[in-house]
Amino acid sequence: MRLLLMSNSIAPGRGYLEHAHEVLTETLGGVGAVTFIPFALKDHDAYTEIIATGLRPLGVKVIGAHTAKPADLVRRAEAVFVGGGNTFRLVQALYRTGLMEIIKARVADGLPYIGSSAGTNVAGPTMRTTNDMPIVQPPSFETLNLVPVQINPHYIDPPPDRVHMGETREERLLQFLEENDVPVVGLREGTWLERSDAKLTLGGIDAGARLFQRGAEPRDISPGTDLSHLLSTRPRFDATDRAR
Amino acid sequence: MRLLLMSNSIAPGRGYLEHAHEVLTETLGGVGAVTFIPFALKDHDAYTEIIATGLRPLGVKVIGAHTAKPADLVRRAEAVFVGGGNTFRLVQALYRTGLMEIIKARVADGLPYIGSSAGTNVAGPTMRTTNDMPIVQPPSFETLNLVPVQINPHYIDPPPDRVHMGETREERLLQFLEENDVPVVGLREGTWLERSDAKLTLGGIDAGARLFQRGAEPRDISPGTDLSHLLSTRPRFDATDRAR
């Protein structure tokens, strides 16, 4: 299994995907084309074009999953890239097109998977740690489960001069842990998780990530940290809704 | 019908609910006790105590809906106050306890309804414009529909020195409008909507609110603005999930 789960696709002052060229090349391992899943945004053509431009320096062709039957395109893909946008819209589309099951099966079988933002969030067992607004109602919050931990992309620290009364990101993730016993990796901008079979590593810029686990203080982790132990997590989610 | 839908319960530099004493008194119209719905937060006793303290200067008693069978308490309530916290948790609890239907029926019948934050969000037809993290999966995103427009509490303008790559609130609400044709009132901190039968008014501090409608530029509205025309809205939500 080969995964690259990025917090985001742009680092300040860099071009699209430029901050991750090296690890993208490594993850793609010489494939000629990537099938891009643009469903988290509304304009699929424009979004696919942006990704094609971003990956052009790597010599990789990009095929939009919306340009034919998405299930067929992913069944014969050499690699998939799931882009960011609204996670609820993405999850709804993954169920509607049948891609949720197809991607899961093909990635288990070795298909390289690249995610950014919403595309990274859905690599966890559920979308319960997305930052996005629930603008549409997907049939389920369950997602690809390519790693057994939750991911919070775009993790952001509380501002020092806080006046706004909304919750901080840390407070939201602690509320998640009140209801569910599953570790959460909060990926700051410019960072990513890399999985190669049984090995899980944090990569990217120095800001690193913040790890949240029930019963422990949240703690910062640095790029290069080996997180492989998290792959033996047995997630326990609140299942009140299923008990109805 | 008598509603007070507040963005939040604290204004900077003021005590709990202090910014809204006058309009709270008016909405409650002399009732002796308010039934408080604390289910958006985890600690129901502590939360009820905070609200009891906040409403004490108004001479109103507060009964936590968790202190007996919630449905029974709301059936004989003189007024309800639905508190903020996590909207997904709140909606899950409203369905589980049967309160979604009971509150809807009683408010239609004249029971005064006060909401703050998540409690304001659920007064709309759906929770699709909440800012909260989907930490639990409610059976549906449909909510009380006490007004036919969506509300976004804690509305916040984009920071002038933007470096974070996440979407701004305005961008999120425009994504909502891409999928649904329903006006959204973005209530800035310290503001509220007040409904008295066929009259809907914006109240609170000068910052006011921002109104989003499909096909129109978002625009600021000032406290005192009559929004009664919004009560004739016929909301049209994306129903892709129901078509499955």
Short mmCIF file of C-alpha atoms in Angstrom, two decimals:
data_model
loop_
_atom_site.label_atom_id
_atom_site.label_comp_id
_atom_site.label_asym_id
_atom_site.label_seq_id
_atom_site.Cartn_x
_atom_site.Cartn_y
_atom_site.Cartn_z
CA MET A 1 0.00 0.00 0.00
CA ARG A 2 1.31 3.42 -0.98
CA LEU A 3 -0.34 6.60 0.28
CA LEU A 4 0.53 10.28 0.29
CA LEU A 5 -1.91 12.27 2.41
CA MET A 6 -1.24 16.01 2.20
CA SER A 7 -2.79 18.68 4.38
CA ASN A 8 -3.09 20.98 1.38
CA SER A 9 -1.90 21.56 -2.16
CA ILE A 10 -0.22 24.95 -1.86
CA ALA A 11 2.42 26.17 0.59
CA PRO A 12 2.72 29.96 1.05
CA GLY A 13 4.90 31.46 -1.68
CA ARG A 14 5.14 28.23 -3.71
CA GLY A 15 3.36 27.03 -6.84
CA TYR A 16 0.57 24.45 -6.86
CA LEU A 17 1.91 21.14 -5.40
CA GLU A 18 5.46 22.53 -5.68
CA HIS A 19 6.22 21.95 -1.97
CA ALA A 20 5.70 18.22 -2.45
CA HIS A 21 7.35 17.46 -5.81
CA GLU A 22 9.89 15.05 -4.39
CA VAL A 23 7.46 12.96 -2.35
CA LEU A 24 4.91 13.03 -5.19
CA THR A 25 7.50 11.57 -7.56
CA GLU A 26 8.38 8.90 -5.03
CA THR A 27 4.72 8.00 -4.40
CA LEU A 28 3.85 7.84 -8.08
CA GLY A 29 6.84 5.57 -8.73
CA GLY A 30 7.05 6.18 -12.45
CA VAL A 31 3.38 5.86 -13.50
CA GLY A 32 2.47 7.61 -16.76
CA ALA A 33 -0.95 8.92 -15.75
CA VAL A 34 -2.92 9.80 -12.64
CA THR A 35 -6.72 9.64 -12.43
CA PHE A 36 -7.87 12.79 -10.65
CA ILE A 37 -11.07 12.85 -8.56
CA PRO A 38 -12.34 16.47 -8.74
CA PHE A 39 -15.72 15.97 -7.05
CA ALA A 40 -15.04 18.07 -3.93
CA LEU A 41 -15.28 21.19 -6.08
CA LYS A 42 -18.07 22.24 -8.45
CA ASP A 43 -16.08 22.95 -11.62
CA HIS A 44 -14.49 19.59 -12.52
CA ASP A 45 -12.82 20.69 -15.77
CA ALA A 46 -11.13 23.74 -14.26
CA TYR A 47 -10.00 21.77 -11.21
CA THR A 48 -8.52 18.95 -13.30
CA GLU A 49 -6.66 21.52 -15.39
CA ILE A 50 -5.06 23.02 -12.25
CA ILE A 51 -3.85 19.58 -11.13
CA ALA A 52 -2.60 18.75 -14.62
CA THR A 53 -0.56 21.96 -14.59
CA GLY A 54 0.74 21.18 -11.09
CA LEU A 55 1.88 17.67 -12.07
CA ARG A 56 3.26 18.58 -15.52
CA PRO A 57 6.81 19.21 -14.17
CA LEU A 58 6.79 15.58 -12.97
CA GLY A 59 5.99 14.31 -16.47
CA VAL A 60 2.69 12.79 -15.38
CA LYS A 61 -0.53 12.93 -17.40
CA VAL A 62 -3.79 13.71 -15.55
CA ILE A 63 -7.19 12.21 -16.42
CA GLY A 64 -10.29 13.74 -14.80
CA ALA A 65 -12.53 11.04 -13.29
CA HIS A 66 -15.56 12.99 -14.56
CA THR A 67 -14.57 12.66 -18.24
CA ALA A 68 -16.10 9.16 -18.55
CA LYS A 69 -17.77 6.71 -16.14
CA PRO A 70 -15.74 7.38 -12.94
CA ALA A 71 -15.89 3.73 -11.84
CA ASP A 72 -14.42 2.57 -15.17
CA LEU A 73 -11.65 5.17 -15.10
CA VAL A 74 -10.63 4.26 -11.56
CA ARG A 75 -10.76 0.51 -12.30
CA ARG A 76 -8.04 0.98 -14.92
CA ALA A 77 -6.15 3.83 -13.20
CA GLU A 78 -2.38 3.66 -12.59
CA ALA A 79 -2.72 6.01 -9.58
CA VAL A 80 -5.48 8.16 -8.05
CA PHE A 81 -5.34 11.71 -6.72
CA VAL A 82 -8.34 12.87 -4.68
CA GLY A 83 -8.48 16.66 -4.53
CA GLY A 84 -9.70 19.01 -1.80
CA GLY A 85 -12.78 21.17 -1.60
CA ASN A 86 -15.90 20.32 0.38
CA THR A 87 -15.63 16.91 2.08
CA PHE A 88 -19.42 16.39 2.32
CA ARG A 89 -19.78 16.94 -1.41
CA LEU A 90 -16.82 14.62 -2.07
CA VAL A 91 -18.18 11.81 0.13
CA GLN A 92 -21.63 12.11 -1.43
CA ALA A 93 -20.03 11.77 -4.90
CA LEU A 94 -17.81 8.84 -3.87
CA TYR A 95 -20.92 6.91 -2.77
CA ARG A 96 -23.04 7.97 -5.75
CA THR A 97 -20.40 6.87 -8.28
CA GLY A 98 -19.45 3.66 -6.47
CA LEU A 99 -15.88 4.96 -6.08
CA MET A 100 -15.87 4.49 -2.30
CA GLU A 101 -15.67 0.70 -2.67
CA ILE A 102 -13.59 0.65 -5.86
CA ILE A 103 -10.85 2.97 -4.56
CA LYS A 104 -10.71 1.08 -1.25
CA ALA A 105 -10.23 -2.26 -3.01
CA ARG A 106 -7.72 -1.02 -5.57
CA VAL A 107 -5.57 0.82 -3.00
CA ALA A 108 -5.47 -2.31 -0.82
CA ASP A 109 -4.15 -3.98 -3.96
CA GLY A 110 -1.31 -1.49 -4.42
CA LEU A 111 -2.77 1.41 -6.42
CA PRO A 112 -0.90 4.58 -5.35
CA TYR A 113 -3.27 7.03 -3.58
CA ILE A 114 -2.63 10.76 -3.25
CA GLY A 115 -4.94 12.97 -1.27
CA SER A 116 -5.01 16.65 -0.50
CA SER A 117 -7.24 18.28 2.15
CA ALA A 118 -10.69 16.63 1.70
CA GLY A 119 -8.93 13.86 -0.24
CA THR A 120 -6.74 13.27 2.80
CA ASN A 121 -9.61 13.44 5.25
CA VAL A 122 -11.49 10.64 3.45
CA ALA A 123 -8.46 8.33 3.71
CA GLY A 124 -9.34 7.84 7.40
CA PRO A 125 -12.16 5.59 8.64
CA THR A 126 -14.67 8.47 8.74
CA MET A 127 -15.04 12.12 7.76
CA ARG A 128 -15.79 13.08 11.37
CA THR A 129 -12.72 15.35 11.63
CA THR A 130 -13.30 17.45 8.52
CA ASN A 131 -13.38 21.25 8.86
CA ASP A 132 -15.94 21.62 6.12
CA MET A 133 -19.52 22.82 6.12
CA PRO A 134 -22.18 20.08 5.68
CA ILE A 135 -23.64 21.67 2.54
CA VAL A 136 -25.02 18.32 1.31
CA GLN A 137 -25.97 15.17 3.22
CA PRO A 138 -23.95 12.08 2.24
CA PRO A 139 -25.50 8.67 2.95
CA SER A 140 -22.83 7.94 5.57
CA PHE A 141 -19.85 9.57 7.28
CA GLU A 142 -17.80 6.37 6.76
CA THR A 143 -14.94 6.79 4.31
CA LEU A 144 -12.04 4.83 2.76
CA ASN A 145 -10.32 3.60 5.94
CA LEU A 146 -6.88 3.42 4.28
CA VAL A 147 -5.40 4.28 7.68
CA PRO A 148 -7.15 3.49 11.01
CA VAL A 149 -6.67 7.01 12.40
CA GLN A 150 -8.56 10.22 11.78
CA ILE A 151 -6.89 13.07 9.95
CA ASN A 152 -7.60 16.77 10.38
CA PRO A 153 -6.13 18.66 7.42
CA HIS A 154 -5.29 22.39 7.62
CA TYR A 155 -4.66 22.03 11.35
CA ILE A 156 -4.27 25.49 12.83
CA ASP A 157 -3.13 26.64 16.26
CA PRO A 158 -5.28 29.02 18.32
CA PRO A 159 -4.45 32.65 17.49
CA PRO A 160 -2.62 34.38 20.38
CA ASP A 161 -4.98 37.40 20.28
CA ARG A 162 -8.22 35.47 20.36
CA VAL A 163 -11.41 37.53 20.36
CA HIS A 164 -13.71 35.41 18.19
CA MET A 165 -16.04 33.28 20.28
CA GLY A 166 -16.10 30.20 18.04
CA GLU A 167 -14.21 27.07 19.16
CA THR A 168 -10.53 26.66 18.32
CA ARG A 169 -9.51 23.66 16.21
CA GLU A 170 -8.02 22.01 19.29
CA GLU A 171 -11.32 22.40 21.16
CA ARG A 172 -13.19 20.83 18.24
CA LEU A 173 -10.87 17.84 18.13
CA LEU A 174 -11.18 17.39 21.90
CA GLN A 175 -14.98 17.32 21.40
CA PHE A 176 -14.41 14.61 18.77
CA LEU A 177 -12.49 12.61 21.40
CA GLU A 178 -15.35 13.04 23.90
CA GLU A 179 -17.52 11.01 21.53
CA ASN A 180 -15.01 8.71 19.80
CA ASP A 181 -11.87 6.86 20.90
CA VAL A 182 -9.68 7.24 17.80
CA PRO A 183 -6.36 9.11 17.47
CA VAL A 184 -6.41 12.25 15.32
CA VAL A 185 -3.43 13.60 13.41
CA GLY A 186 -3.81 17.35 12.93
CA LEU A 187 -1.70 18.10 9.83
CA ARG A 188 -0.49 21.69 9.69
CA GLU A 189 -0.27 23.36 6.26
CA GLY A 190 2.66 22.04 4.22
CA THR A 191 2.82 18.65 5.96
CA TRP A 192 1.68 15.15 5.01
CA LEU A 193 1.45 11.53 6.08
CA GLU A 194 3.24 8.97 3.93
CA ARG A 195 2.31 5.30 4.14
CA SER A 196 4.33 2.54 2.55
CA ASP A 197 2.72 -0.75 3.61
CA ALA A 198 3.33 -1.11 7.38
CA LYS A 199 5.27 2.15 7.65
CA LEU A 200 3.60 5.49 8.43
CA THR A 201 5.72 8.65 8.54
CA LEU A 202 5.09 12.36 8.99
CA GLY A 203 6.61 14.52 6.27
CA GLY A 204 6.73 18.14 5.12
CA ILE A 205 7.73 21.45 6.63
CA ASP A 206 9.06 21.99 10.17
CA ALA A 207 5.70 23.07 11.62
CA GLY A 208 4.82 19.37 11.71
CA ALA A 209 1.59 17.97 13.12
CA ARG A 210 -0.31 17.72 16.40
CA LEU A 211 -1.43 14.34 17.71
CA PHE A 212 -4.64 14.00 19.73
CA GLN A 213 -5.44 10.84 21.70
CA ARG A 214 -8.08 10.22 24.33
CA GLY A 215 -6.64 10.40 27.83
CA ALA A 216 -3.38 12.09 26.78
CA GLU A 217 -2.32 15.72 26.35
CA PRO A 218 -2.19 16.73 22.67
CA ARG A 219 1.43 16.80 21.50
CA ASP A 220 3.43 18.18 18.59
CA ILE A 221 5.25 15.79 16.29
CA SER A 222 8.07 16.66 13.88
CA PRO A 223 8.60 15.75 10.24
CA GLY A 224 10.41 12.42 9.97
CA THR A 225 8.60 10.96 13.00
CA ASP A 226 7.74 7.28 12.56
CA LEU A 227 4.03 6.84 13.33
CA SER A 228 3.78 3.19 12.26
CA HIS A 229 2.47 2.19 15.70
CA LEU A 230 -0.73 4.11 14.89
CA LEU A 231 -1.51 1.56 12.17
CA SER A 232 -2.46 -0.98 14.86
CA THR A 233 -5.17 1.36 16.22
CA ARG A 234 -8.62 -0.16 16.71
CA PRO A 235 -10.92 2.81 16.24
CA ARG A 236 -14.00 3.06 18.44
CA PHE A 237 -16.60 5.46 17.13
CA ASP A 238 -19.78 6.66 18.78
CA ALA A 239 -22.52 4.52 17.27
CA THR A 240 -25.59 6.07 18.83
CA ASP A 241 -27.09 6.66 15.41
CA ARG A 242 -26.70 3.00 14.43
CA ALA A 243 -28.34 1.87 17.67
CA ARG A 244 -31.57 3.62 16.71
CA MET B 1 -44.66 32.32 17.21
CA ARG B 2 -41.93 33.96 19.24
CA LEU B 3 -38.26 33.27 18.52
CA LEU B 4 -34.96 34.77 19.62
CA LEU B 5 -32.06 33.34 17.62
CA MET B 6 -28.73 34.60 18.90
CA SER B 7 -25.37 34.15 17.19
CA ASN B 8 -23.72 33.51 20.55
CA SER B 9 -24.16 33.84 24.30
CA ILE B 10 -21.27 36.12 25.21
CA ALA B 11 -20.21 39.46 23.73
CA PRO B 12 -16.58 40.54 24.30
CA GLY B 13 -16.22 42.17 27.71
CA ARG B 14 -19.76 41.32 28.85
CA GLY B 15 -21.15 38.64 31.16
CA TYR B 16 -22.94 35.52 29.96
CA LEU B 17 -26.10 36.56 28.03
CA GLU B 18 -25.67 40.11 29.36
CA HIS B 19 -25.63 41.65 25.87
CA ALA B 20 -29.16 40.39 25.26
CA HIS B 21 -30.94 40.98 28.59
CA GLU B 22 -33.54 43.32 27.18
CA VAL B 23 -34.54 41.15 24.21
CA LEU B 24 -34.47 38.01 26.38
CA THR B 25 -36.94 39.61 28.80
CA GLU B 26 -39.16 40.62 25.92
CA THR B 27 -39.05 37.14 24.33
CA LEU B 28 -39.75 35.35 27.60
CA GLY B 29 -42.73 37.63 28.25
CA GLY B 30 -42.95 36.99 31.98
CA VAL B 31 -42.60 33.18 32.13
CA GLY B 32 -41.39 31.80 35.46
CA ALA B 33 -39.15 29.04 34.13
CA VAL B 34 -37.22 28.11 31.01
CA THR B 35 -36.46 24.53 30.00
CA PHE B 36 -32.84 24.45 28.86
CA ILE B 37 -31.61 21.94 26.25
CA PRO B 38 -27.92 21.34 27.08
CA PHE B 39 -27.25 18.45 24.66
CA ALA B 40 -24.78 20.27 22.38
CA LEU B 41 -22.19 20.07 25.15
CA LYS B 42 -21.02 17.00 27.09
CA ASP B 43 -21.47 18.22 30.68
CA HIS B 44 -25.20 18.90 31.00
CA ASP B 45 -25.21 19.85 34.69
CA ALA B 46 -22.40 22.38 34.39
CA TYR B 47 -23.91 23.89 31.24
CA THR B 48 -27.36 24.25 32.80
CA GLU B 49 -25.79 25.96 35.80
CA ILE B 50 -24.08 28.53 33.54
CA ILE B 51 -27.40 29.36 31.87
CA ALA B 52 -29.20 29.51 35.22
CA THR B 53 -26.61 32.03 36.42
CA GLY B 54 -26.94 34.01 33.19
CA LEU B 55 -30.74 34.21 33.44
CA ARG B 56 -30.90 34.83 37.22
CA PRO B 57 -30.85 38.65 36.84
CA LEU B 58 -34.05 38.28 34.78
CA GLY B 59 -35.80 36.43 37.61
CA VAL B 60 -36.24 33.28 35.52
CA LYS B 61 -35.77 29.73 36.80
CA VAL B 62 -33.90 27.25 34.57
CA ILE B 63 -34.71 23.52 34.31
CA GLY B 64 -32.21 21.25 32.54
CA ALA B 65 -33.96 19.03 29.97
CA HIS B 66 -31.64 16.18 31.04
CA THR B 67 -32.95 16.11 34.63
CA ALA B 68 -35.98 13.96 33.74
CA LYS B 69 -37.41 12.55 30.50
CA PRO B 70 -36.60 15.41 28.06
CA ALA B 71 -39.82 14.90 26.06
CA ASP B 72 -41.94 15.24 29.22
CA LEU B 73 -40.10 18.35 30.38
CA VAL B 74 -40.49 20.07 27.01
CA ARG B 75 -44.17 19.08 26.75
CA ARG B 76 -44.91 21.08 29.88
CA ALA B 77 -42.28 23.83 29.38
CA GLU B 78 -43.19 27.53 29.53
CA ALA B 79 -40.27 28.39 27.21
CA VAL B 80 -37.26 26.55 25.74
CA PHE B 81 -33.66 27.65 25.40
CA VAL B 82 -31.44 25.53 23.14
CA GLY B 83 -27.77 26.10 23.95
CA GLY B 84 -24.70 26.06 21.73
CA GLY B 85 -21.87 23.58 21.43
CA ASN B 86 -21.58 20.97 18.69
CA THR B 87 -24.53 21.04 16.29
CA PHE B 88 -24.09 17.41 15.14
CA ARG B 89 -24.25 16.21 18.75
CA LEU B 90 -27.28 18.44 19.38
CA VAL B 91 -29.18 17.20 16.32
CA GLN B 92 -28.41 13.58 17.17
CA ALA B 93 -29.81 14.16 20.69
CA LEU B 94 -32.90 16.01 19.42
CA TYR B 95 -33.78 12.99 17.25
CA ARG B 96 -32.90 10.40 19.91
CA THR B 97 -35.07 12.08 22.56
CA GLY B 98 -37.98 12.87 20.24
CA LEU B 99 -37.49 16.58 20.92
CA MET B 100 -37.18 17.47 17.23
CA GLU B 101 -40.89 16.89 16.66
CA ILE B 102 -42.07 18.05 20.09
CA ILE B 103 -40.23 21.39 20.01
CA LYS B 104 -41.39 22.03 16.44
CA ALA B 105 -45.05 21.44 17.36
CA ARG B 106 -44.97 23.41 20.60
CA VAL B 107 -43.19 26.43 19.08
CA ALA B 108 -45.75 26.51 16.25
CA ASP B 109 -48.29 26.66 19.06
CA GLY B 110 -46.68 29.70 20.71
CA LEU B 111 -43.99 28.32 23.04
CA PRO B 112 -41.18 30.94 23.21
CA TYR B 113 -37.95 29.59 21.69
CA ILE B 114 -34.50 30.94 22.44
CA GLY B 115 -31.44 29.64 20.65
CA SER B 116 -27.77 30.43 20.83
CA SER B 117 -25.16 29.27 18.30
CA ALA B 118 -26.02 25.58 17.59
CA GLY B 119 -29.46 26.27 19.10
CA THR B 120 -29.91 29.03 16.51
CA ASN B 121 -28.58 26.94 13.65
CA VAL B 122 -31.18 24.21 14.25
CA ALA B 123 -34.02 26.74 14.04
CA GLY B 124 -33.53 26.74 10.27
CA PRO B 125 -34.77 23.99 7.94
CA THR B 126 -31.42 22.14 8.06
CA MET B 127 -28.07 22.19 9.83
CA ARG B 128 -26.24 22.56 6.49
CA THR B 129 -24.75 25.96 7.44
CA THR B 130 -23.25 24.98 10.80
CA ASN B 131 -19.55 25.68 11.43
CA ASP B 132 -19.16 22.60 13.61
CA MET B 133 -17.18 19.43 13.15
CA PRO B 134 -19.26 16.29 12.32
CA ILE B 135 -18.04 14.38 15.42
CA VAL B 136 -21.15 12.16 15.45
CA GLN B 137 -23.54 11.18 12.66
CA PRO B 138 -27.14 12.31 13.21
CA PRO B 139 -29.88 10.40 11.35
CA SER B 140 -30.66 13.48 9.25
CA PHE B 141 -29.46 17.05 8.67
CA GLU B 142 -33.09 18.28 8.75
CA THR B 143 -33.88 20.46 11.74
CA LEU B 144 -36.72 22.46 13.31
CA ASN B 145 -37.64 24.70 10.35
CA LEU B 146 -38.94 27.50 12.59
CA VAL B 147 -37.78 29.93 9.89
CA PRO B 148 -37.44 28.98 6.19
CA VAL B 149 -33.92 30.41 5.87
CA GLN B 150 -30.55 29.02 6.87
CA ILE B 151 -28.62 30.66 9.67
CA ASN B 152 -24.84 30.76 10.04
CA PRO B 153 -23.99 31.75 13.62
CA HIS B 154 -20.60 33.27 14.56
CA TYR B 155 -20.34 34.75 11.08
CA ILE B 156 -16.84 36.10 10.63
CA ASP B 157 -15.31 38.27 7.90
CA PRO B 158 -12.12 37.17 6.12
CA PRO B 159 -9.02 38.40 7.99
CA PRO B 160 -7.24 41.18 6.06
CA ASP B 161 -3.82 39.45 6.45
CA ARG B 162 -4.87 36.04 5.23
CA VAL B 163 -2.16 33.37 5.10
CA HIS B 164 -4.11 30.24 6.15
CA MET B 165 -5.15 28.17 3.14
CA GLY B 166 -8.53 27.01 4.48
CA GLU B 167 -11.71 28.53 3.00
CA THR B 168 -13.13 31.74 4.45
CA ARG B 169 -16.65 31.64 5.89
CA GLU B 170 -17.95 33.55 2.87
CA GLU B 171 -16.42 30.96 0.52
CA ARG B 172 -18.08 28.16 2.49
CA LEU B 173 -21.48 29.82 2.31
CA LEU B 174 -21.07 30.39 -1.43
CA GLN B 175 -20.34 26.63 -1.73
CA PHE B 176 -23.60 26.03 0.17
CA LEU B 177 -25.40 28.16 -2.43
CA GLU B 178 -23.81 26.16 -5.27
CA GLU B 179 -25.73 23.12 -3.98
CA ASN B 180 -28.85 24.65 -2.41
CA ASP B 181 -31.12 27.59 -3.29
CA VAL B 182 -31.90 28.95 0.19
CA PRO B 183 -30.97 32.36 1.65
CA VAL B 184 -28.42 32.33 4.48
CA VAL B 185 -28.22 34.92 7.24
CA GLY B 186 -24.65 35.10 8.57
CA LEU B 187 -25.07 36.46 12.12
CA ARG B 188 -21.95 38.23 13.41
CA GLU B 189 -21.11 37.86 17.12
CA GLY B 190 -23.48 39.89 19.32
CA THR B 191 -26.38 39.87 16.84
CA TRP B 192 -29.64 37.93 16.62
CA LEU B 193 -32.81 37.33 14.64
CA GLU B 194 -36.08 38.02 16.39
CA ARG B 195 -39.31 36.55 15.09
CA SER B 196 -42.73 37.56 16.30
CA ASP B 197 -45.29 35.72 14.13
CA ALA B 198 -44.99 37.18 10.61
CA LYS B 199 -42.30 39.69 11.57
CA LEU B 200 -38.57 38.88 11.35
CA THR B 201 -36.03 41.49 12.47
CA LEU B 202 -32.27 41.68 12.85
CA GLY B 203 -31.12 42.81 16.29
CA GLY B 204 -27.94 43.27 18.32
CA ILE B 205 -24.73 45.21 17.92
CA ASP B 206 -23.80 47.47 15.00
CA ALA B 207 -21.69 44.81 13.23
CA GLY B 208 -24.99 43.35 12.01
CA ALA B 209 -25.29 40.40 9.65
CA ARG B 210 -24.43 39.39 6.09
CA LEU B 211 -27.10 38.04 3.78
CA PHE B 212 -26.27 35.44 1.11
CA GLN B 213 -28.68 34.63 -1.70
CA ARG B 214 -28.11 32.67 -4.90
CA GLY B 215 -27.56 34.96 -7.87
CA ALA B 216 -26.93 38.09 -5.77
CA GLU B 217 -23.82 39.64 -4.24
CA PRO B 218 -23.64 39.00 -0.47
CA ARG B 219 -24.64 42.16 1.40
CA ASP B 220 -24.40 43.57 4.90
CA ILE B 221 -27.57 44.30 6.85
CA SER B 222 -27.89 46.52 9.92
CA PRO B 223 -29.61 45.93 13.24
CA GLY B 224 -33.26 46.98 13.03
CA THR B 225 -33.62 45.78 9.43
CA ASP B 226 -36.99 44.19 8.73
CA LEU B 227 -36.39 40.77 7.15
CA SER B 228 -40.02 39.61 7.18
CA HIS B 229 -39.96 39.07 3.39
CA LEU B 230 -37.56 36.16 4.00
CA LEU B 231 -40.37 34.28 5.76
CA SER B 232 -42.01 33.61 2.39
CA THR B 233 -38.88 31.79 1.12
CA ARG B 234 -39.41 28.37 -0.44
CA PRO B 235 -36.14 26.59 0.30
CA ARG B 236 -34.73 24.27 -2.36
CA PHE B 237 -32.11 21.87 -1.04
CA ASP B 238 -29.89 19.50 -2.96
CA ALA B 239 -31.58 16.11 -2.64
CA THR B 240 -29.05 13.88 -4.38
CA ASP B 241 -28.83 11.68 -1.28
CA ARG B 242 -32.59 11.12 -1.26
CA ALA B 243 -32.59 10.18 -4.94
CA ARG B 244 -30.39 7.17 -4.25
#
